[in-house]
Amino acid sequence: MNYSIIFYIIGWILKVEAALMLLPCGVAVIYGERDGIGLAATAAVCLILGILMTWKKSENQIFYAAEGLVTVALSWLVLSVAGAVPFVISGYITNPVDALFEAVSGFTTTGASILTDVEALPYCLLFWRSFTHWIGGMGVLVFLLIVLPMTGGSHMNLMKAESPGPIVSRLVPKVQSTAKILYGIYIVLTIVELVFLLAGRMPLFDALATSFGTAGTGGFGIKNDSMAGYSPYIQNVVTVFMILFGINFNAYFLILMGKVGQALKMEEVRAYLLVIAAAIALISWNSLELFSSLGESVHHAAFQVGSIITTTGFATTNFDLWPQLSRSVLVVLMFIGACAGSTGGGIKVSRLIILAKTVRKELIQMVHPHAVKKVKMDGKLIEHEVVRATNVYMVAYVLIFVFSCLLVSLDGQSLVTNFTAVAATFNNIGPGLEMVGPSGNFQIFSNFAKLVLIFDMLAGRLEIFPILVLFSRETWRRF
């Protein structure tokens, strides 16, 4: 295990986080808030530690899959712990576990909160809270791939460990160039959404915070009613961009290359849009009696479907009061999630396609034992290694989900509350149903249950295995 390069990269993570904290410090200066002192102090400590850890460059710049998994997991832990400190120093979140929950929820783009009154926070902390979504959406390590020179396939090992989805591929031959393209698309889409929100007369601060939450598919609102108080125009803009950020960024790259037809033929994107359309139609019909018109029903259904399937978590209405069928559809969408290669969470549409095609292949071979059937996606053969990894992922997913539900149930909350709390955190969504619904929060849980949910948020964002690797004895053996 190349420990020196792991600590070197973590040092860079701390330096990047210190630089990013300067933005909310600037917000504190603009609004004349003394609470920015906590952010500035935390940034200073992160910078000092980062400089000490990167003072001597690692002689061995090569690291492999194991180092990649460990580096990603530890980096996200360090990032979250440092990000939680300003909340504690400011005094707005006095419980360290609560502060860590809020920070992890931000960086993992979950959007679950322990705060009962969001609007009581100063502007600088509201900005930092929303900005963590944008940082975690694309991943800070993907950003480091742009600036850190490495050799021996190290870039790809880092990208595979942090990027969501069963298949992680280069858009162009060089991994660093791929990272630049991904971040370029991410930044442009964020800016375009910001412009549309400003065009709807949304205040600049609100527009920035909303854009950060939408781009990272995080969902931290700066208002107690989330998005309910904004105009239908602004809600529609957010609906469109939530869905756009849930699409595989490979499709955008193909469009930029002039291959629009190829982008539209991507099976995952088509399935994703089809599920959204079907869910909107079903919920609009089922919840029609709750609204004054069909248009209003479609409006709210589209927003919540886009919010839940992309795991953003914004809300325009209390969907916990919707009919059972509509609520059930939203719960199903929690598990489906967005596309691989997007900023969304969940199981991912591509995994479900692979699983469905694998089941179909097995059924055909049961009926025709000598038939040779291959699993393909977008006309390309899916390697056996990818199919195996998808199956193993689903087994690990189910085991962690069940075990988490059992542990959280020790608090004595209802089955629906516990089940959807785990679903909302493990799939990085944010709100669940009943006590953790749009009108509730996660403050009701004990510190132990919150730690379980923190684990779920990290495991869900990092696709399970980087976090599990930390608990393997083999990981820490020198070899």
PDB file of C-alpha atoms in Angstrom, residues 223-405:
ATOM      1  CA  LYS A 223     -36.044  28.565   2.844  1.00  0.00           C
ATOM      2  CA  ASN A 224     -38.009  26.485   5.340  1.00  0.00           C
ATOM      3  CA  ASP A 225     -40.546  25.625   2.629  1.00  0.00           C
ATOM      4  CA  SER A 226     -37.801  24.557   0.176  1.00  0.00           C
ATOM      5  CA  MET A 227     -38.996  25.762  -3.284  1.00  0.00           C
ATOM      6  CA  ALA A 228     -42.710  26.238  -2.498  1.00  0.00           C
ATOM      7  CA  GLY A 229     -42.471  30.005  -2.072  1.00  0.00           C
ATOM      8  CA  TYR A 230     -40.969  30.701  -5.487  1.00  0.00           C
ATOM      9  CA  SER A 231     -42.865  31.449  -8.682  1.00  0.00           C
ATOM     10  CA  PRO A 232     -44.054  28.677 -11.048  1.00  0.00           C
ATOM     11  CA  TYR A 233     -41.507  29.930 -13.615  1.00  0.00           C
ATOM     12  CA  ILE A 234     -38.602  29.389 -11.208  1.00  0.00           C
ATOM     13  CA  GLN A 235     -39.974  25.997 -10.185  1.00  0.00           C
ATOM     14  CA  ASN A 236     -40.212  24.983 -13.860  1.00  0.00           C
ATOM     15  CA  VAL A 237     -36.627  26.083 -14.510  1.00  0.00           C
ATOM     16  CA  VAL A 238     -35.434  23.998 -11.564  1.00  0.00           C
ATOM     17  CA  THR A 239     -37.499  21.033 -12.803  1.00  0.00           C
ATOM     18  CA  VAL A 240     -35.831  21.119 -16.222  1.00  0.00           C
ATOM     19  CA  PHE A 241     -32.314  21.479 -14.853  1.00  0.00           C
ATOM     20  CA  MET A 242     -32.753  18.760 -12.224  1.00  0.00           C
ATOM     21  CA  ILE A 243     -33.619  16.372 -15.042  1.00  0.00           C
ATOM     22  CA  LEU A 244     -30.733  17.661 -17.185  1.00  0.00           C
ATOM     23  CA  PHE A 245     -28.190  17.121 -14.404  1.00  0.00           C
ATOM     24  CA  GLY A 246     -29.501  13.582 -13.990  1.00  0.00           C
ATOM     25  CA  ILE A 247     -28.520  12.686 -17.569  1.00  0.00           C
ATOM     26  CA  ASN A 248     -25.247  10.906 -18.283  1.00  0.00           C
ATOM     27  CA  PHE A 249     -22.685  13.606 -19.106  1.00  0.00           C
ATOM     28  CA  ASN A 250     -21.401  11.386 -21.920  1.00  0.00           C
ATOM     29  CA  ALA A 251     -24.567  12.361 -23.811  1.00  0.00           C
ATOM     30  CA  TYR A 252     -23.643  16.047 -23.559  1.00  0.00           C
ATOM     31  CA  PHE A 253     -20.145  15.287 -24.806  1.00  0.00           C
ATOM     32  CA  LEU A 254     -21.566  13.481 -27.827  1.00  0.00           C
ATOM     33  CA  ILE A 255     -23.840  16.446 -28.533  1.00  0.00           C
ATOM     34  CA  LEU A 256     -20.832  18.792 -28.343  1.00  0.00           C
ATOM     35  CA  MET A 257     -19.068  16.560 -30.838  1.00  0.00           C
ATOM     36  CA  GLY A 258     -22.027  16.879 -33.202  1.00  0.00           C
ATOM     37  CA  LYS A 259     -23.199  13.311 -32.579  1.00  0.00           C
ATOM     38  CA  VAL A 260     -26.733  14.228 -31.506  1.00  0.00           C
ATOM     39  CA  GLY A 261     -28.261  11.064 -32.967  1.00  0.00           C
ATOM     40  CA  GLN A 262     -25.824   8.866 -31.066  1.00  0.00           C
ATOM     41  CA  ALA A 263     -26.603  10.720 -27.838  1.00  0.00           C
ATOM     42  CA  LEU A 264     -30.353  10.248 -28.324  1.00  0.00           C
ATOM     43  CA  LYS A 265     -29.849   6.530 -28.960  1.00  0.00           C
ATOM     44  CA  MET A 266     -28.228   5.919 -25.562  1.00  0.00           C
ATOM     45  CA  GLU A 267     -30.413   3.252 -23.950  1.00  0.00           C
ATOM     46  CA  GLU A 268     -29.890   4.612 -20.447  1.00  0.00           C
ATOM     47  CA  VAL A 269     -30.947   8.152 -21.367  1.00  0.00           C
ATOM     48  CA  ARG A 270     -34.042   6.938 -23.200  1.00  0.00           C
ATOM     49  CA  ALA A 271     -35.048   4.665 -20.310  1.00  0.00           C
ATOM     50  CA  TYR A 272     -34.444   7.503 -17.825  1.00  0.00           C
ATOM     51  CA  LEU A 273     -36.666   9.936 -19.751  1.00  0.00           C
ATOM     52  CA  LEU A 274     -39.322   7.246 -20.297  1.00  0.00           C
ATOM     53  CA  VAL A 275     -39.514   6.495 -16.565  1.00  0.00           C
ATOM     54  CA  ILE A 276     -39.835  10.212 -15.816  1.00  0.00           C
ATOM     55  CA  ALA A 277     -42.636  10.666 -18.363  1.00  0.00           C
ATOM     56  CA  ALA A 278     -44.540   7.607 -17.091  1.00  0.00           C
ATOM     57  CA  ALA A 279     -44.175   8.659 -13.443  1.00  0.00           C
ATOM     58  CA  ILE A 280     -45.374  12.210 -14.176  1.00  0.00           C
ATOM     59  CA  ALA A 281     -48.418  10.914 -16.048  1.00  0.00           C
ATOM     60  CA  LEU A 282     -49.330   8.428 -13.312  1.00  0.00           C
ATOM     61  CA  ILE A 283     -48.912  10.868 -10.406  1.00  0.00           C
ATOM     62  CA  SER A 284     -50.699  13.694 -12.269  1.00  0.00           C
ATOM     63  CA  TRP A 285     -53.715  11.449 -12.747  1.00  0.00           C
ATOM     64  CA  ASN A 286     -53.627   9.977  -9.234  1.00  0.00           C
ATOM     65  CA  SER A 287     -53.250  13.282  -7.394  1.00  0.00           C
ATOM     66  CA  LEU A 288     -55.531  15.369  -9.637  1.00  0.00           C
ATOM     67  CA  GLU A 289     -58.133  15.880  -6.905  1.00  0.00           C
ATOM     68  CA  LEU A 290     -55.568  17.637  -4.696  1.00  0.00           C
ATOM     69  CA  PHE A 291     -55.048  20.488  -7.155  1.00  0.00           C
ATOM     70  CA  SER A 292     -57.261  23.075  -8.823  1.00  0.00           C
ATOM     71  CA  SER A 293     -56.446  22.026 -12.387  1.00  0.00           C
ATOM     72  CA  LEU A 294     -54.685  19.401 -14.477  1.00  0.00           C
ATOM     73  CA  GLY A 295     -51.938  21.899 -15.292  1.00  0.00           C
ATOM     74  CA  GLU A 296     -51.179  22.462 -11.606  1.00  0.00           C
ATOM     75  CA  SER A 297     -51.194  18.710 -10.971  1.00  0.00           C
ATOM     76  CA  VAL A 298     -48.728  18.111 -13.820  1.00  0.00           C
ATOM     77  CA  HIS A 299     -46.589  21.024 -12.612  1.00  0.00           C
ATOM     78  CA  HIS A 300     -46.122  19.621  -9.100  1.00  0.00           C
ATOM     79  CA  ALA A 301     -45.873  16.020 -10.307  1.00  0.00           C
ATOM     80  CA  ALA A 302     -43.116  16.929 -12.777  1.00  0.00           C
ATOM     81  CA  PHE A 303     -41.179  18.830 -10.130  1.00  0.00           C
ATOM     82  CA  GLN A 304     -41.325  16.047  -7.538  1.00  0.00           C
ATOM     83  CA  VAL A 305     -40.614  13.281 -10.039  1.00  0.00           C
ATOM     84  CA  GLY A 306     -37.585  15.210 -11.314  1.00  0.00           C
ATOM     85  CA  SER A 307     -36.508  15.961  -7.759  1.00  0.00           C
ATOM     86  CA  ILE A 308     -36.763  12.380  -6.499  1.00  0.00           C
ATOM     87  CA  ILE A 309     -35.417  10.399  -9.473  1.00  0.00           C
ATOM     88  CA  THR A 310     -32.413  12.714  -9.750  1.00  0.00           C
ATOM     89  CA  THR A 311     -32.064  12.484  -5.935  1.00  0.00           C
ATOM     90  CA  THR A 312     -32.131  16.282  -5.632  1.00  0.00           C
ATOM     91  CA  GLY A 313     -34.726  16.493  -2.884  1.00  0.00           C
ATOM     92  CA  PHE A 314     -36.267  19.933  -3.467  1.00  0.00           C
ATOM     93  CA  ALA A 315     -40.003  20.202  -2.812  1.00  0.00           C
ATOM     94  CA  THR A 316     -42.800  22.510  -3.948  1.00  0.00           C
ATOM     95  CA  THR A 317     -45.485  20.797  -1.882  1.00  0.00           C
ATOM     96  CA  ASN A 318     -45.809  18.275   0.934  1.00  0.00           C
ATOM     97  CA  PHE A 319     -45.910  15.113  -1.201  1.00  0.00           C
ATOM     98  CA  ASP A 320     -46.262  13.051   1.990  1.00  0.00           C
ATOM     99  CA  LEU A 321     -49.961  14.028   1.833  1.00  0.00           C
ATOM    100  CA  TRP A 322     -50.400  12.626  -1.688  1.00  0.00           C
ATOM    101  CA  PRO A 323     -52.373   9.409  -2.335  1.00  0.00           C
ATOM    102  CA  GLN A 324     -50.688   6.090  -1.559  1.00  0.00           C
ATOM    103  CA  LEU A 325     -50.069   5.272  -5.230  1.00  0.00           C
ATOM    104  CA  SER A 326     -48.291   8.585  -5.836  1.00  0.00           C
ATOM    105  CA  ARG A 327     -46.163   8.159  -2.707  1.00  0.00           C
ATOM    106  CA  SER A 328     -45.334   4.593  -3.745  1.00  0.00           C
ATOM    107  CA  VAL A 329     -44.215   5.772  -7.175  1.00  0.00           C
ATOM    108  CA  LEU A 330     -41.888   8.321  -5.539  1.00  0.00           C
ATOM    109  CA  VAL A 331     -40.415   5.616  -3.295  1.00  0.00           C
ATOM    110  CA  VAL A 332     -39.714   3.453  -6.364  1.00  0.00           C
ATOM    111  CA  LEU A 333     -38.021   6.430  -8.031  1.00  0.00           C
ATOM    112  CA  MET A 334     -35.802   6.815  -4.942  1.00  0.00           C
ATOM    113  CA  PHE A 335     -34.234   3.457  -5.736  1.00  0.00           C
ATOM    114  CA  ILE A 336     -34.042   3.853  -9.517  1.00  0.00           C
ATOM    115  CA  GLY A 337     -32.061   7.087  -9.338  1.00  0.00           C
ATOM    116  CA  ALA A 338     -30.482   9.010 -12.189  1.00  0.00           C
ATOM    117  CA  CYS A 339     -28.125   7.984 -14.991  1.00  0.00           C
ATOM    118  CA  ALA A 340     -24.580   6.795 -14.436  1.00  0.00           C
ATOM    119  CA  GLY A 341     -22.050   9.511 -15.146  1.00  0.00           C
ATOM    120  CA  SER A 342     -24.386  12.206 -13.807  1.00  0.00           C
ATOM    121  CA  THR A 343     -24.446  14.031 -10.477  1.00  0.00           C
ATOM    122  CA  GLY A 344     -27.499  12.035  -9.342  1.00  0.00           C
ATOM    123  CA  GLY A 345     -27.583   9.153  -6.889  1.00  0.00           C
ATOM    124  CA  GLY A 346     -29.617   5.969  -6.496  1.00  0.00           C
ATOM    125  CA  ILE A 347     -28.920   2.549  -7.958  1.00  0.00           C
ATOM    126  CA  LYS A 348     -28.608   4.121 -11.457  1.00  0.00           C
ATOM    127  CA  VAL A 349     -30.671   3.404 -14.537  1.00  0.00           C
ATOM    128  CA  SER A 350     -27.782   1.658 -16.324  1.00  0.00           C
ATOM    129  CA  ARG A 351     -27.424  -0.922 -13.529  1.00  0.00           C
ATOM    130  CA  LEU A 352     -31.118  -1.718 -13.684  1.00  0.00           C
ATOM    131  CA  ILE A 353     -30.896  -2.139 -17.461  1.00  0.00           C
ATOM    132  CA  ILE A 354     -27.932  -4.494 -17.080  1.00  0.00           C
ATOM    133  CA  LEU A 355     -29.771  -6.482 -14.387  1.00  0.00           C
ATOM    134  CA  ALA A 356     -32.928  -6.720 -16.509  1.00  0.00           C
ATOM    135  CA  LYS A 357     -30.955  -7.899 -19.547  1.00  0.00           C
ATOM    136  CA  THR A 358     -29.046 -10.403 -17.416  1.00  0.00           C
ATOM    137  CA  VAL A 359     -32.320 -11.862 -16.092  1.00  0.00           C
ATOM    138  CA  ARG A 360     -33.672 -12.070 -19.653  1.00  0.00           C
ATOM    139  CA  LYS A 361     -30.470 -13.803 -20.777  1.00  0.00           C
ATOM    140  CA  GLU A 362     -30.760 -16.377 -17.982  1.00  0.00           C
ATOM    141  CA  LEU A 363     -34.426 -17.055 -18.777  1.00  0.00           C
ATOM    142  CA  ILE A 364     -33.615 -17.645 -22.451  1.00  0.00           C
ATOM    143  CA  GLN A 365     -30.809 -20.022 -21.541  1.00  0.00           C
ATOM    144  CA  MET A 366     -33.117 -21.945 -19.197  1.00  0.00           C
ATOM    145  CA  VAL A 367     -35.506 -22.537 -22.079  1.00  0.00           C
ATOM    146  CA  HIS A 368     -32.729 -22.995 -24.671  1.00  0.00           C
ATOM    147  CA  PRO A 369     -29.666 -24.372 -22.787  1.00  0.00           C
ATOM    148  CA  HIS A 370     -27.449 -24.317 -25.865  1.00  0.00           C
ATOM    149  CA  ALA A 371     -28.320 -20.780 -26.921  1.00  0.00           C
ATOM    150  CA  VAL A 372     -25.538 -18.196 -26.857  1.00  0.00           C
ATOM    151  CA  LYS A 373     -26.903 -14.901 -25.590  1.00  0.00           C
ATOM    152  CA  LYS A 374     -24.765 -11.848 -24.870  1.00  0.00           C
ATOM    153  CA  VAL A 375     -25.664  -8.835 -22.734  1.00  0.00           C
ATOM    154  CA  LYS A 376     -25.377  -5.649 -24.784  1.00  0.00           C
ATOM    155  CA  MET A 377     -26.035  -1.960 -24.216  1.00  0.00           C
ATOM    156  CA  ASP A 378     -26.056   0.655 -26.963  1.00  0.00           C
ATOM    157  CA  GLY A 379     -25.061  -2.114 -29.351  1.00  0.00           C
ATOM    158  CA  LYS A 380     -21.852  -2.835 -27.431  1.00  0.00           C
ATOM    159  CA  LEU A 381     -21.073  -6.034 -25.574  1.00  0.00           C
ATOM    160  CA  ILE A 382     -21.122  -5.664 -21.784  1.00  0.00           C
ATOM    161  CA  GLU A 383     -18.074  -7.394 -20.377  1.00  0.00           C
ATOM    162  CA  HIS A 384     -18.622 -10.210 -17.903  1.00  0.00           C
ATOM    163  CA  GLU A 385     -16.623  -8.271 -15.312  1.00  0.00           C
ATOM    164  CA  VAL A 386     -19.155  -5.425 -15.453  1.00  0.00           C
ATOM    165  CA  VAL A 387     -22.097  -7.818 -15.100  1.00  0.00           C
ATOM    166  CA  ARG A 388     -20.407  -9.530 -12.154  1.00  0.00           C
ATOM    167  CA  ALA A 389     -19.614  -6.209 -10.493  1.00  0.00           C
ATOM    168  CA  THR A 390     -23.230  -5.099 -10.947  1.00  0.00           C
ATOM    169  CA  ASN A 391     -24.524  -8.291  -9.314  1.00  0.00           C
ATOM    170  CA  VAL A 392     -22.089  -7.957  -6.406  1.00  0.00           C
ATOM    171  CA  TYR A 393     -23.047  -4.296  -5.995  1.00  0.00           C
ATOM    172  CA  MET A 394     -26.731  -5.195  -5.716  1.00  0.00           C
ATOM    173  CA  VAL A 395     -26.032  -7.876  -3.112  1.00  0.00           C
ATOM    174  CA  ALA A 396     -23.974  -5.427  -1.045  1.00  0.00           C
ATOM    175  CA  TYR A 397     -26.659  -2.758  -1.551  1.00  0.00           C
ATOM    176  CA  VAL A 398     -29.451  -4.976  -0.219  1.00  0.00           C
ATOM    177  CA  LEU A 399     -27.400  -6.205   2.755  1.00  0.00           C
ATOM    178  CA  ILE A 400     -26.399  -2.686   3.824  1.00  0.00           C
ATOM    179  CA  PHE A 401     -29.940  -1.410   3.326  1.00  0.00           C
ATOM    180  CA  VAL A 402     -31.510  -4.151   5.443  1.00  0.00           C
ATOM    181  CA  PHE A 403     -28.873  -3.899   8.174  1.00  0.00           C
ATOM    182  CA  SER A 404     -29.236  -0.105   8.284  1.00  0.00           C
ATOM    183  CA  CYS A 405     -33.018  -0.360   8.633  1.00  0.00           C
TER     184      CYS A 405
END
